[in-house]
Tab-separated table of C-alpha atoms in Angstrom:
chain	number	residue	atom	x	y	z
A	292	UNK	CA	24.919	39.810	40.152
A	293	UNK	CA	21.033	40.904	40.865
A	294	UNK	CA	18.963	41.405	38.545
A	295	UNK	CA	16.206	43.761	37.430
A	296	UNK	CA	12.411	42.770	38.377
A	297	UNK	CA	9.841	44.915	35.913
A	298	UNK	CA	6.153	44.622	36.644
A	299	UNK	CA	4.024	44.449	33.820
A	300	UNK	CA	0.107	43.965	33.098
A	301	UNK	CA	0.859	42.602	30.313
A	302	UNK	CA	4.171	40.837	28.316
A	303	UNK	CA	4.125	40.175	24.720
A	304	UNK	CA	6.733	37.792	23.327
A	305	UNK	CA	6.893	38.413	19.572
A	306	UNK	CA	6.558	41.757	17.931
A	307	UNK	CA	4.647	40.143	14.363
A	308	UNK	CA	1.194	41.333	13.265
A	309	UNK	CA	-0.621	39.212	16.131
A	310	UNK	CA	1.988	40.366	19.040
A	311	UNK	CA	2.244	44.393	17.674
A	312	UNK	CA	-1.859	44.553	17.621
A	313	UNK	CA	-2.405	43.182	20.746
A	314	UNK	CA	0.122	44.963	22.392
A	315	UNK	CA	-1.082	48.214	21.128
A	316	UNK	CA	-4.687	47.609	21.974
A	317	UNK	CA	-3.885	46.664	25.566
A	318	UNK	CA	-2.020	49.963	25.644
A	319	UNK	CA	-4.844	51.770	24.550
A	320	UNK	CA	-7.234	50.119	26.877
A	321	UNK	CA	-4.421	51.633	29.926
A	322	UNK	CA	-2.337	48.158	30.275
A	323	UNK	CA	1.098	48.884	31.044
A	324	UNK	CA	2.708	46.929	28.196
A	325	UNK	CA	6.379	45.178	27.235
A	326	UNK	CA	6.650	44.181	23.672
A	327	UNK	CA	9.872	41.465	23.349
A	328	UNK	CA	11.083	40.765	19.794
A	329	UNK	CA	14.336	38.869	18.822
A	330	UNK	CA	14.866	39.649	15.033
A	331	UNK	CA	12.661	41.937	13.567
A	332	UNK	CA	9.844	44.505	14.166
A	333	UNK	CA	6.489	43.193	11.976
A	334	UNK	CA	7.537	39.640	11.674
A	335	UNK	CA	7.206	37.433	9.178
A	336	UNK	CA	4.408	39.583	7.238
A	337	UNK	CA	6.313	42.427	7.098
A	338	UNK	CA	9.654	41.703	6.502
A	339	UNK	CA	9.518	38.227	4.537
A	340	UNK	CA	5.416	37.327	4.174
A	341	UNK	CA	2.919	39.563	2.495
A	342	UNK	CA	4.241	43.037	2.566
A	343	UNK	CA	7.565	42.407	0.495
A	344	UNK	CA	5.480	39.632	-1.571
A	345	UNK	CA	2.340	41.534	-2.954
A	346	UNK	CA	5.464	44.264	-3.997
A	347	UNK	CA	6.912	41.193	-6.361
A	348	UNK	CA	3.973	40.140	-7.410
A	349	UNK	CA	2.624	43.877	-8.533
A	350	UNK	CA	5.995	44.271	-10.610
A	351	UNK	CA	5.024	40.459	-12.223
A	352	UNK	CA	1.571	42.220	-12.673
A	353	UNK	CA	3.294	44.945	-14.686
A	354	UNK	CA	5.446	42.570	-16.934
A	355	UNK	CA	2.102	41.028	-17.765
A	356	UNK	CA	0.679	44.791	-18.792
A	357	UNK	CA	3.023	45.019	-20.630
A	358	UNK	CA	3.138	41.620	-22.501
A	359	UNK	CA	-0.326	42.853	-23.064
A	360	UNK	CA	-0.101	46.827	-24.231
A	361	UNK	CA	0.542	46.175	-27.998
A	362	UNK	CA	-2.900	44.695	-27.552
A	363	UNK	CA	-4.245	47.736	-26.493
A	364	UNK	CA	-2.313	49.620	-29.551
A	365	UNK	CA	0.776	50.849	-27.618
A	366	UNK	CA	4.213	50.184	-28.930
A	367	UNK	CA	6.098	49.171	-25.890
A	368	UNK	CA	9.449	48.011	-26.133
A	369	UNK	CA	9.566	45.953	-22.469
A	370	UNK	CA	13.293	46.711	-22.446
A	371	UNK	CA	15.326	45.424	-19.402
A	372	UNK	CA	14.253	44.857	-16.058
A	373	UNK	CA	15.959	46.041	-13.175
A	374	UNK	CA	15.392	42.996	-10.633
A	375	UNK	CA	18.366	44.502	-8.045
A	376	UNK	CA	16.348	48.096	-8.438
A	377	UNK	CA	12.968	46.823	-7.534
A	378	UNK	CA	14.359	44.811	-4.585
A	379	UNK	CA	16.390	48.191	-3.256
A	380	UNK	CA	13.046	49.706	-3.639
A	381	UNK	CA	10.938	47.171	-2.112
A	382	UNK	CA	13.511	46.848	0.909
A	383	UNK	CA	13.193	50.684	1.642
A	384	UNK	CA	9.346	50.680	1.810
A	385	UNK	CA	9.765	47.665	4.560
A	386	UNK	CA	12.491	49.489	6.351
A	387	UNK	CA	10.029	52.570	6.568
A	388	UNK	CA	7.154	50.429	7.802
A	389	UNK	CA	9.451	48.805	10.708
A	390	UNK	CA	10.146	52.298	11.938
A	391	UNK	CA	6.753	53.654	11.534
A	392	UNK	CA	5.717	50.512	13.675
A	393	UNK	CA	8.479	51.367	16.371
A	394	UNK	CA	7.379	55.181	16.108
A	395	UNK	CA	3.648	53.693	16.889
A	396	UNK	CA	4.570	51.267	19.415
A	397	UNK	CA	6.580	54.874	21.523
A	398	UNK	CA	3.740	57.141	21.118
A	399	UNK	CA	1.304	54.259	22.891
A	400	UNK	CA	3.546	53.297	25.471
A	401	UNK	CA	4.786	50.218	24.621
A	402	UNK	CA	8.295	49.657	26.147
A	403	UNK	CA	9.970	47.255	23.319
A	404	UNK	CA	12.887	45.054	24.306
A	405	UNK	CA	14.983	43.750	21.443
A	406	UNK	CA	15.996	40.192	22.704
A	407	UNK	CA	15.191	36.680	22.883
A	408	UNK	CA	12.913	36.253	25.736
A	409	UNK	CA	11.936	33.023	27.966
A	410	UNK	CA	8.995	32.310	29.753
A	411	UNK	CA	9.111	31.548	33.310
A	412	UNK	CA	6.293	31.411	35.886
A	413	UNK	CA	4.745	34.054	36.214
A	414	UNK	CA	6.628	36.193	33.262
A	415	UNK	CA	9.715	36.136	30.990
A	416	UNK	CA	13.253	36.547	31.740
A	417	UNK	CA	15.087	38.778	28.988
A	418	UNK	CA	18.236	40.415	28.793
A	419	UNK	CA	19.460	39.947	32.260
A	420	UNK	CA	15.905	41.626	32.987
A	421	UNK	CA	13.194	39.511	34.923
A	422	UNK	CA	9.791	40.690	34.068
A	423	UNK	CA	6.956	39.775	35.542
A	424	UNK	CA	3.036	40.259	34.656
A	425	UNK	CA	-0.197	38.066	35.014
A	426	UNK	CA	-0.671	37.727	31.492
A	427	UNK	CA	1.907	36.482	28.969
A	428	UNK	CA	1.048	36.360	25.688
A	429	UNK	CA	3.168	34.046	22.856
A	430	UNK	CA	3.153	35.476	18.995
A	431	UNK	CA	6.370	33.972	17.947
A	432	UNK	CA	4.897	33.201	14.895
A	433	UNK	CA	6.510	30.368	12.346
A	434	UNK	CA	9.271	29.579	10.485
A	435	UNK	CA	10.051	28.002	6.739
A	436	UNK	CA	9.905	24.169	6.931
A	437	UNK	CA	13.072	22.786	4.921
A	438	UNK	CA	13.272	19.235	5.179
A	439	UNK	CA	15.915	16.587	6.486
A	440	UNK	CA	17.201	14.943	2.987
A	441	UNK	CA	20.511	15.284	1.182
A	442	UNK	CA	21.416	18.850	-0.029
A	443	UNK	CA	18.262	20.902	1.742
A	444	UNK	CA	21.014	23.410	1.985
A	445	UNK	CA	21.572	24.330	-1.186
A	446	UNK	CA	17.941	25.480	-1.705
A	447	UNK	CA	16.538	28.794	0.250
A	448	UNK	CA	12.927	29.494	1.687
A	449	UNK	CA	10.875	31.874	0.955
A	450	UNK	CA	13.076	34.107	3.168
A	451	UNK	CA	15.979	33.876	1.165
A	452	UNK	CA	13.628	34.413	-1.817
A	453	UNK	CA	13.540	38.200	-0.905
A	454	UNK	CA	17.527	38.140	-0.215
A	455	UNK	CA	18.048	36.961	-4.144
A	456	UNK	CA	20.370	39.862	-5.678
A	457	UNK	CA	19.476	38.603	-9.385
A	458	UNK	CA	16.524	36.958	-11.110
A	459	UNK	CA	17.108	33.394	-11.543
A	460	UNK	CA	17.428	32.122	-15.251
A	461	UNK	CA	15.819	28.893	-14.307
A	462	UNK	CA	14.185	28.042	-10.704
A	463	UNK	CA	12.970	25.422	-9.068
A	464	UNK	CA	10.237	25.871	-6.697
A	465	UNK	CA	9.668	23.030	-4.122
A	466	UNK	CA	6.036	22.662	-2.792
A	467	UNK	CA	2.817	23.824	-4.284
A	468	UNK	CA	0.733	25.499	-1.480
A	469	UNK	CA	-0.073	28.848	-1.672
A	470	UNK	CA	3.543	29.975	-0.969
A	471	UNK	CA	4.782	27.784	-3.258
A	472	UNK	CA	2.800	29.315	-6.724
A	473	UNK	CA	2.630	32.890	-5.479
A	474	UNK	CA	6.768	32.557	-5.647
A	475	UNK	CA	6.126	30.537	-9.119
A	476	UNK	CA	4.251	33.378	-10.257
A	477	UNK	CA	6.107	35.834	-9.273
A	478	UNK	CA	9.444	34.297	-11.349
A	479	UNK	CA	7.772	32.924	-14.320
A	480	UNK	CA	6.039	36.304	-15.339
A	481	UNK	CA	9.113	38.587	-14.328
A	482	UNK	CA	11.356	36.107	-16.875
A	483	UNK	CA	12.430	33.191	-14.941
A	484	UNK	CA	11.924	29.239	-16.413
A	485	UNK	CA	9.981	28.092	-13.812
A	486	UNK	CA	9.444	24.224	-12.285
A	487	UNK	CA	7.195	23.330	-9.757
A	488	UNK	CA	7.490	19.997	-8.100
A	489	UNK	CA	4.323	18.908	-6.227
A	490	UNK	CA	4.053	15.938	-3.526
A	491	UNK	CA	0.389	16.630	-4.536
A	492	UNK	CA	-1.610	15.754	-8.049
A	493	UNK	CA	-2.756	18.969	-7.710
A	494	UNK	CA	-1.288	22.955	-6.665
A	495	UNK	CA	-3.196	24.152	-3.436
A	496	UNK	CA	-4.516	20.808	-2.346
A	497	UNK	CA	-6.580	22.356	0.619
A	498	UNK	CA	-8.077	24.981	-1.733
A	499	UNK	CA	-11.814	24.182	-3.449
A	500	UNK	CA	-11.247	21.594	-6.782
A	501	UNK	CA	-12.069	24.600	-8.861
A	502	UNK	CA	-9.548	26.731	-7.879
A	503	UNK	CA	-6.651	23.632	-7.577
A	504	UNK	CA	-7.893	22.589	-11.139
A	505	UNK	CA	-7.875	26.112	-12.930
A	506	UNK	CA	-4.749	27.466	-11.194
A	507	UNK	CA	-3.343	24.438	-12.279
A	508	UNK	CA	-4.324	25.279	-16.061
A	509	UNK	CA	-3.420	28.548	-15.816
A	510	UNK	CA	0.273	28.148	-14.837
A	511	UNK	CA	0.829	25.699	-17.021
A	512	UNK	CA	-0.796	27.878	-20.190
A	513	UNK	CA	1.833	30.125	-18.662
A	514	UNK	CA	4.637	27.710	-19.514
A	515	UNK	CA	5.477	26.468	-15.388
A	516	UNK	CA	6.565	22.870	-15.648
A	517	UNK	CA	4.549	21.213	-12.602
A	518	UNK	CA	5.683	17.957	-12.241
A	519	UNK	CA	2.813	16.457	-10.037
A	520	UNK	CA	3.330	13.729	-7.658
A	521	UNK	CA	7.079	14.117	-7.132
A	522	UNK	CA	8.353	14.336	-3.672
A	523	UNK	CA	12.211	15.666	-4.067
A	524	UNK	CA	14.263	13.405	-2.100
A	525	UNK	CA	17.822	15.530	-3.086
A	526	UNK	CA	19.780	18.453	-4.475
A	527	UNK	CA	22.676	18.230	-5.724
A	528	UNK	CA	25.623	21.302	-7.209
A	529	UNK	CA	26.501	19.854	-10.663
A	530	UNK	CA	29.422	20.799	-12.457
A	531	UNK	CA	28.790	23.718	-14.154
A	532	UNK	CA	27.529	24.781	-10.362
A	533	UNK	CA	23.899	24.852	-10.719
A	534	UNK	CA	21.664	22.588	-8.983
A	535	UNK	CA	20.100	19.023	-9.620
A	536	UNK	CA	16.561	18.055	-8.192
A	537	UNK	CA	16.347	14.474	-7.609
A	538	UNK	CA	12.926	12.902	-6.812
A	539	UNK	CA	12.099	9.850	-5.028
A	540	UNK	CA	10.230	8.256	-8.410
A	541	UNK	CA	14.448	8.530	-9.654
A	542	UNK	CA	13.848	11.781	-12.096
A	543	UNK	CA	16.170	14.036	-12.350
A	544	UNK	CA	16.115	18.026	-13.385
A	545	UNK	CA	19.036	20.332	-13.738
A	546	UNK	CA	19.952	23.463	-14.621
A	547	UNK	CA	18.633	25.691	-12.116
A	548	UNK	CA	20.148	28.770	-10.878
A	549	UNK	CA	18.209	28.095	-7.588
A	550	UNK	CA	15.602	26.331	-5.995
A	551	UNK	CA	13.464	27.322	-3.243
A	552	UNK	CA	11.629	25.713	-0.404
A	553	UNK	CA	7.625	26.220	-0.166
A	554	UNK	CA	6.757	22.822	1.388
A	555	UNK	CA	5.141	24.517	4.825
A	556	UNK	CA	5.748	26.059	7.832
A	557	UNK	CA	6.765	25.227	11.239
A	558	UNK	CA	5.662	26.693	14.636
A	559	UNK	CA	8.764	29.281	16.466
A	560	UNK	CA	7.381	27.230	19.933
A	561	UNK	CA	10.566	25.777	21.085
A	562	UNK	CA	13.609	26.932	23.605
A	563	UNK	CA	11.257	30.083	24.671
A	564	UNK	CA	10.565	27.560	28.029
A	565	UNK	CA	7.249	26.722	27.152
A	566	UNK	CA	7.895	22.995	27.837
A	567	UNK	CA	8.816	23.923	31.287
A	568	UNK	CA	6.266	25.554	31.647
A	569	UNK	CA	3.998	22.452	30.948
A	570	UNK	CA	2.444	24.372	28.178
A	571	UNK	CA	0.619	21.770	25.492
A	572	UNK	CA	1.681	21.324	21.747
A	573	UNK	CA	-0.009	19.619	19.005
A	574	UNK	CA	2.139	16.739	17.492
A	575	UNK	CA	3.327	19.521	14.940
A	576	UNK	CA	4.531	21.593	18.090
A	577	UNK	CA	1.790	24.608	17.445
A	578	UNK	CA	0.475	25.822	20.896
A	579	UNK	CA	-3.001	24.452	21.738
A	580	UNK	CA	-5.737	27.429	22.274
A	581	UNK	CA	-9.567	27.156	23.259
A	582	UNK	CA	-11.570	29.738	21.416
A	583	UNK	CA	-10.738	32.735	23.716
A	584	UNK	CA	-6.995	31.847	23.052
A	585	UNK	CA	-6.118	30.521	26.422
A	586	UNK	CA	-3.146	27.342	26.425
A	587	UNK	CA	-4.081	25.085	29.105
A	588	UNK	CA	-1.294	27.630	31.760
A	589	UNK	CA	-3.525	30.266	33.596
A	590	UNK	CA	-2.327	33.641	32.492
A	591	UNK	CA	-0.476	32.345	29.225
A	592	UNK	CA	-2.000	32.799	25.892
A	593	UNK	CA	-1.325	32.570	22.476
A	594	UNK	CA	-2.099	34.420	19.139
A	595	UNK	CA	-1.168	33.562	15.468
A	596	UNK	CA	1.078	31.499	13.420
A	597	UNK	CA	1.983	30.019	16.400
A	598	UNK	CA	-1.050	28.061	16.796
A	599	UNK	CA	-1.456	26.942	13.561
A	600	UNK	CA	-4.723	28.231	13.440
A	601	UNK	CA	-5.474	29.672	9.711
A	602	UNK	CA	-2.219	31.211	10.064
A	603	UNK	CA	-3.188	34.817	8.152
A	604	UNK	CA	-1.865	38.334	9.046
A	605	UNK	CA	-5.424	39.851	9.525
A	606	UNK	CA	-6.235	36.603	11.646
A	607	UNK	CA	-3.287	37.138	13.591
A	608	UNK	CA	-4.815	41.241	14.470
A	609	UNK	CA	-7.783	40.198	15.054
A	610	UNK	CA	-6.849	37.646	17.353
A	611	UNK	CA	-4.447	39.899	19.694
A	612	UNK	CA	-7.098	42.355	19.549
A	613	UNK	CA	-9.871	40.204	21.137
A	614	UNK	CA	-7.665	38.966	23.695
A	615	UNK	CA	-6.432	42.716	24.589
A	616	UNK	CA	-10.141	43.301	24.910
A	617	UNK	CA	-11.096	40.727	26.689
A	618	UNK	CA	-8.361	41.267	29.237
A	619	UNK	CA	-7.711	44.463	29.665
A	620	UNK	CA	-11.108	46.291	27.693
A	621	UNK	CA	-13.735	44.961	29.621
A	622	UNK	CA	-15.334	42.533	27.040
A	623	UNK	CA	-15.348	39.265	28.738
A	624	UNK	CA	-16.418	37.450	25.619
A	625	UNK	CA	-14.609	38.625	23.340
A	626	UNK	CA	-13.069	36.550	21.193
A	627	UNK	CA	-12.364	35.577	17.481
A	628	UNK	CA	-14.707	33.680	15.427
A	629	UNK	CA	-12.665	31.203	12.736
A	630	UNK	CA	-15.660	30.905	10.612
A	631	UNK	CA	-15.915	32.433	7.011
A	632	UNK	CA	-12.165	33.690	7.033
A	633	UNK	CA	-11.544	35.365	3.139
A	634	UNK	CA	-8.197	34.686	1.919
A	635	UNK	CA	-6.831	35.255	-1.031
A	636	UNK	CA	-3.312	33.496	-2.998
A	637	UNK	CA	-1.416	36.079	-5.067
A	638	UNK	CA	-0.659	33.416	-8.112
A	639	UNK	CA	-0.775	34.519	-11.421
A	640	UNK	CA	-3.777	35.142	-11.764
A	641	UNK	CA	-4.860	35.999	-7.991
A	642	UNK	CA	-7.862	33.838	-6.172
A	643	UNK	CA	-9.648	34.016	-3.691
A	644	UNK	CA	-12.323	32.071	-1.408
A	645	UNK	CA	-13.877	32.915	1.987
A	646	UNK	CA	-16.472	30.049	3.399
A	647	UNK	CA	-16.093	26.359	2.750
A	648	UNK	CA	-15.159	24.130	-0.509
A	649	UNK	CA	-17.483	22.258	-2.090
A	650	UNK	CA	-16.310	19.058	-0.661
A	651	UNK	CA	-15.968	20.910	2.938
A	652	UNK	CA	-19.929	22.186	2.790
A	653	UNK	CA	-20.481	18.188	1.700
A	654	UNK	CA	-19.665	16.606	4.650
A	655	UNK	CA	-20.547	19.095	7.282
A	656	UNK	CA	-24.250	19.270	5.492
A	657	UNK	CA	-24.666	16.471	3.896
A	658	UNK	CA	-24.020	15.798	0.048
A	659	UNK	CA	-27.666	15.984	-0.971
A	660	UNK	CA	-27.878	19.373	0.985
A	661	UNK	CA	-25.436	21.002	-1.609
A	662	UNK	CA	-26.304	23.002	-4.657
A	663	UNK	CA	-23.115	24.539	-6.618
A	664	UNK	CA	-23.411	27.275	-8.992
A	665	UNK	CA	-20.539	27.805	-11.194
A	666	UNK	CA	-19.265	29.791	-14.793
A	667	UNK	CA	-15.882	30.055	-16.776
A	668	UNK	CA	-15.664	32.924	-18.542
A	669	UNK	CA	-12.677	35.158	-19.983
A	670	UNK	CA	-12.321	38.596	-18.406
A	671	UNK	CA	-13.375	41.608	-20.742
A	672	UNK	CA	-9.552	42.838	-19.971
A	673	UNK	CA	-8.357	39.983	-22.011
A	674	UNK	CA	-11.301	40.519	-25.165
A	675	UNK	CA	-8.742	42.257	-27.396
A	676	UNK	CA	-5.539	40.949	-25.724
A	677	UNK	CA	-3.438	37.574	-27.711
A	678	UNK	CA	-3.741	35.238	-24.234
A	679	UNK	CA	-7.015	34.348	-23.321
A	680	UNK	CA	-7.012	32.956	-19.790
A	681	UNK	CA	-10.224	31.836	-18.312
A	682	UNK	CA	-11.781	33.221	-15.128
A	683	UNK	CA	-13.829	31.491	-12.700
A	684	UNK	CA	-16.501	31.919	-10.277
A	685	UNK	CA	-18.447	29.315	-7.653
A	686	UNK	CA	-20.935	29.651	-5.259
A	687	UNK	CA	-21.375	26.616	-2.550
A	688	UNK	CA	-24.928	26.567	-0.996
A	689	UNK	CA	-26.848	24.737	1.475
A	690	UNK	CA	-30.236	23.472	2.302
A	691	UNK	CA	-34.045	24.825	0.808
A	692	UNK	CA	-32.864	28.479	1.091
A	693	UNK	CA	-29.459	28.126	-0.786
A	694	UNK	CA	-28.065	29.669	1.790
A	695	UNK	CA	-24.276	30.524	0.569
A	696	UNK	CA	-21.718	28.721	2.479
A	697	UNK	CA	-18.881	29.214	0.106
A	698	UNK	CA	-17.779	31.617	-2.568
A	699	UNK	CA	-14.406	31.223	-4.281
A	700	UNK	CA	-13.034	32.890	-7.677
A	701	UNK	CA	-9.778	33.332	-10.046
A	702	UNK	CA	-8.774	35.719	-12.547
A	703	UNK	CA	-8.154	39.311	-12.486
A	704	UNK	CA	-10.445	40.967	-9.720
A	705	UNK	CA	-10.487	38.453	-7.677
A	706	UNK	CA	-8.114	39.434	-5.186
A	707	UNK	CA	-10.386	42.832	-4.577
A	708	UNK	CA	-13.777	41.431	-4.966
A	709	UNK	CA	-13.972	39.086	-1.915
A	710	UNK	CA	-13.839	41.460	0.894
A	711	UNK	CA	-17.323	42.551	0.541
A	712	UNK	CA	-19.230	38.862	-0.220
A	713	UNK	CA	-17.468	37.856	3.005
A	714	UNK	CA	-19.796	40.005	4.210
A	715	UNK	CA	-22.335	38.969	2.694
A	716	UNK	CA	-21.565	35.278	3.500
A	717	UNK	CA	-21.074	36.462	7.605
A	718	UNK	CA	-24.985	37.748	7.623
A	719	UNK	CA	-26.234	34.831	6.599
A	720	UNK	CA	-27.014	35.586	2.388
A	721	UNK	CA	-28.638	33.275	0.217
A	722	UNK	CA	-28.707	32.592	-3.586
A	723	UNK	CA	-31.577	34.732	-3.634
A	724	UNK	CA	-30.160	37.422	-2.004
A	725	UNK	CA	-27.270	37.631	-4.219
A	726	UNK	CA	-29.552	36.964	-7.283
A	727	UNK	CA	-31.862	40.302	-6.064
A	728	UNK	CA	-28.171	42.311	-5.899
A	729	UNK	CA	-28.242	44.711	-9.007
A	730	UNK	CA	-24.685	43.990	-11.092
A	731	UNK	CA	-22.008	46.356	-11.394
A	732	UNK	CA	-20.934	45.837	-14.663
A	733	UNK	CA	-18.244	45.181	-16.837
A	734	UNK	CA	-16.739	43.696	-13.694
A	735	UNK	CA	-15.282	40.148	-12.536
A	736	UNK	CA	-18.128	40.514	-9.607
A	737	UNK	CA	-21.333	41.069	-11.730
A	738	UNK	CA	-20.637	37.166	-12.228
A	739	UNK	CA	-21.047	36.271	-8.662
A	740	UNK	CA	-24.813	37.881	-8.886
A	741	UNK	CA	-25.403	36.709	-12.390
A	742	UNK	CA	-25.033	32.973	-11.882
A	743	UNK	CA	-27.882	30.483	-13.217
């Protein structure tokens, strides 16, 4: 039986944040586009990442308003809270954005195929359907990491976080990165008896010591259990049917409802015929890119989680759209530049950082080239409130003009301060500069401008 041969300018394998805005962008610069997906329209972000997340994590926000109101002289009786509601809620909203995306992706152009494609030379085969096109670009994105020990099964990842029906009496969350204490978060201030087991000392070992070592503070004033330096080595159904965490130093915990899987994330690189291909792989399987996001295959490329490469939505867009440019827009250089990246991890309270850690700006520059400027302080919110969580600011500068290298905070603000000093931190700002910046106050970022 013969099959179809399409001719493309360009094929996009994975319709996530990184595939959808490159795809687009080509579109718009007059490339005739194929978009392939084989589950779902806005990938992981969308459908199991940040979208449905920062939904769960404003409803935790609320319980905490509320712990907080009588503070504030309101008589609130919290009452019962509809966890099945929210989700039904939070599940529309997503199924809205998929079809505004696929609404989007028709009005451009974009011909979307709904199947699992495989790259070939010179294209992809999908569907019966041979396309073929001189670029090919890869945005499969990643997958939850659950590893090989007894039991693994019985736990779910964060994707079967956002298919829980009820809100777990007692969880156990497995892995302390930044997936890892947003769930914690999320669970522990919506009602849940939250543990948090840790292969690390610390949560968010990658993160600046400030941030690990205040986070840490703050979720356990919040009554987490982290149990630090525990790698789980089992779980186990007891008999009353909830589940046993075993760990390799021979401690045991039971009596949780669930436990879920936050211990990293793994490349979607494999059976798509990239091997074949002769494409390279890391020793983690991500897809090796230079800096215009070219694999080492003429005319194959590769955007996203897929890489490994600070593996953020907005990364991910920006990415695709710098490689739509350069091919297709007329901007030879264009390309992505890695450097001063903000993030920010919705824990309880939300941080944030953009630039490098103190110990990051230490060996790059030299120790001795290193000033750090740093306060704790407790948020006016919380003057008149019962809790009294700290808050807490750094600034990471190098050389004579304290130029500012890194800038990282927690506590409430955080999350929305950072956009603009990554800014700041892009042109080039020093202490001075920030010191000569008039403060907007009472706010959480007067104290990045204030700082002695």
């Amino acid at each position: 039986m013969a099959h179809d041969t399409d001719s493309f300018d360009f094929i996009v394998l994975g319709a996530g944040s990184g595939g959808m805005a490159a795809a687009r962008r080509a579109a718009r610069h007059g490339a005739k586009v194929v978009l392939i997906e084989a589950r779902k329209l806005g990938g992981t972000c969308v459908n199991t990442g940040c979208v449905p997340k920062k939904v769960m994590f404003n409803a935790a926000n609320i319980a905490e308003f509320l712990q907080d109101a009588a503070s504030y002289g309101f008589r609130v009786d919290r009452g019962k809270f509809d966890w099945a509601g929210l989700c039904a809620r939070r599940d529309a909203y997503v199924s809205r954005l998929t079809s505004i995306y696929e609404y989007n992706l028709a009005k451009e152009g974009v011909e979307l195929i709904l199947g699992r494609g495989r790259v070939i030379p010179g294209g992809v085969e999908v569907g019966g359907r041979t396309l073929r096109a001189a670029h090919v670009l890869i945005a499969t994105g990643g997958y939850p990491h659950v590893p090989e020990i007894p039991g693994a099964q019985l736990g779910v990842t964060s994707n079967g976080f956002f298919e829980l029906r009820d809100l777990p009496k007692q969880a156990a969350v497995i892995g302390a990165g930044y997936i890892g204490v947003e769930l914690a978060g999320i669970l522990r201030s919506l009602g849940s008896r939250v543990s948090v087991f840790s292969r690390h000392h610390e949560v968010l070992p990658r993160f600046d010591v400030m941030l690990r070592e205040q986070l840490g503070e703050r979720m356990l004033e919040a009554g987490i259990e982290l149990h630090r330096s525990q790698v789980v080595k089992r779980l186990s159904r007891v008999q009353d049917g909830l589940l046993k965490v075993t760990t390799e130093a021979g401690t045991e915990h039971d009596g949780f409802d669930v436990a879920v899987w936050a211990v990293g994330r793994a490349p979607a690189s494999s059976g798509i015929g990239l091997d074949t291909l002769g494409v390279k792989f890391d020793a983690k399987g991500f897809i090796e890119t230079d800096t215009f996001q070219n694999t080492n295959v003429p005319g194959v490329y590769a955007v996203g989680d897929v890489t490994g490469r600070l593996p953020l939505t907005p990364v991910a867009i920006a990415a695709g759209r710098r490689l739509a440019d350069r091919l297709f827009g007329g901007e030879p250089d264009a390309q992505l530049d890695y450097e001063n990246v903000p993030t920010v991890v919705f824990s309880h309270p939300p941080l944030a950082t953009v630039g490098l850690s103190e110990f990051e700006a230490g060996e790059r520059f030299g120790v001795s080239q290193v000033k750090v400027f740093s306060s704790r302080y407790t948020s006016l919110y919380h003057g008149v409130t019962e809790r009294k969580p700290k808050s807490a600011v750094k600034l990471v500068t190098v050389g004579p003009e304290q130029r500012v290298v890194g800038l990282h905070a927690i506590g409430i603000g955080s999350d929305e301060l950072v956009q603009g000093f990554a800014v700041a931190l892009r042109l080039g700002a020093t202490k001075r500069d920030f010191d000569r910046t008039v403060a907007v106050h009472p706010t959480a970022a007067e104290e990045l401008v204030t700082l002695r």
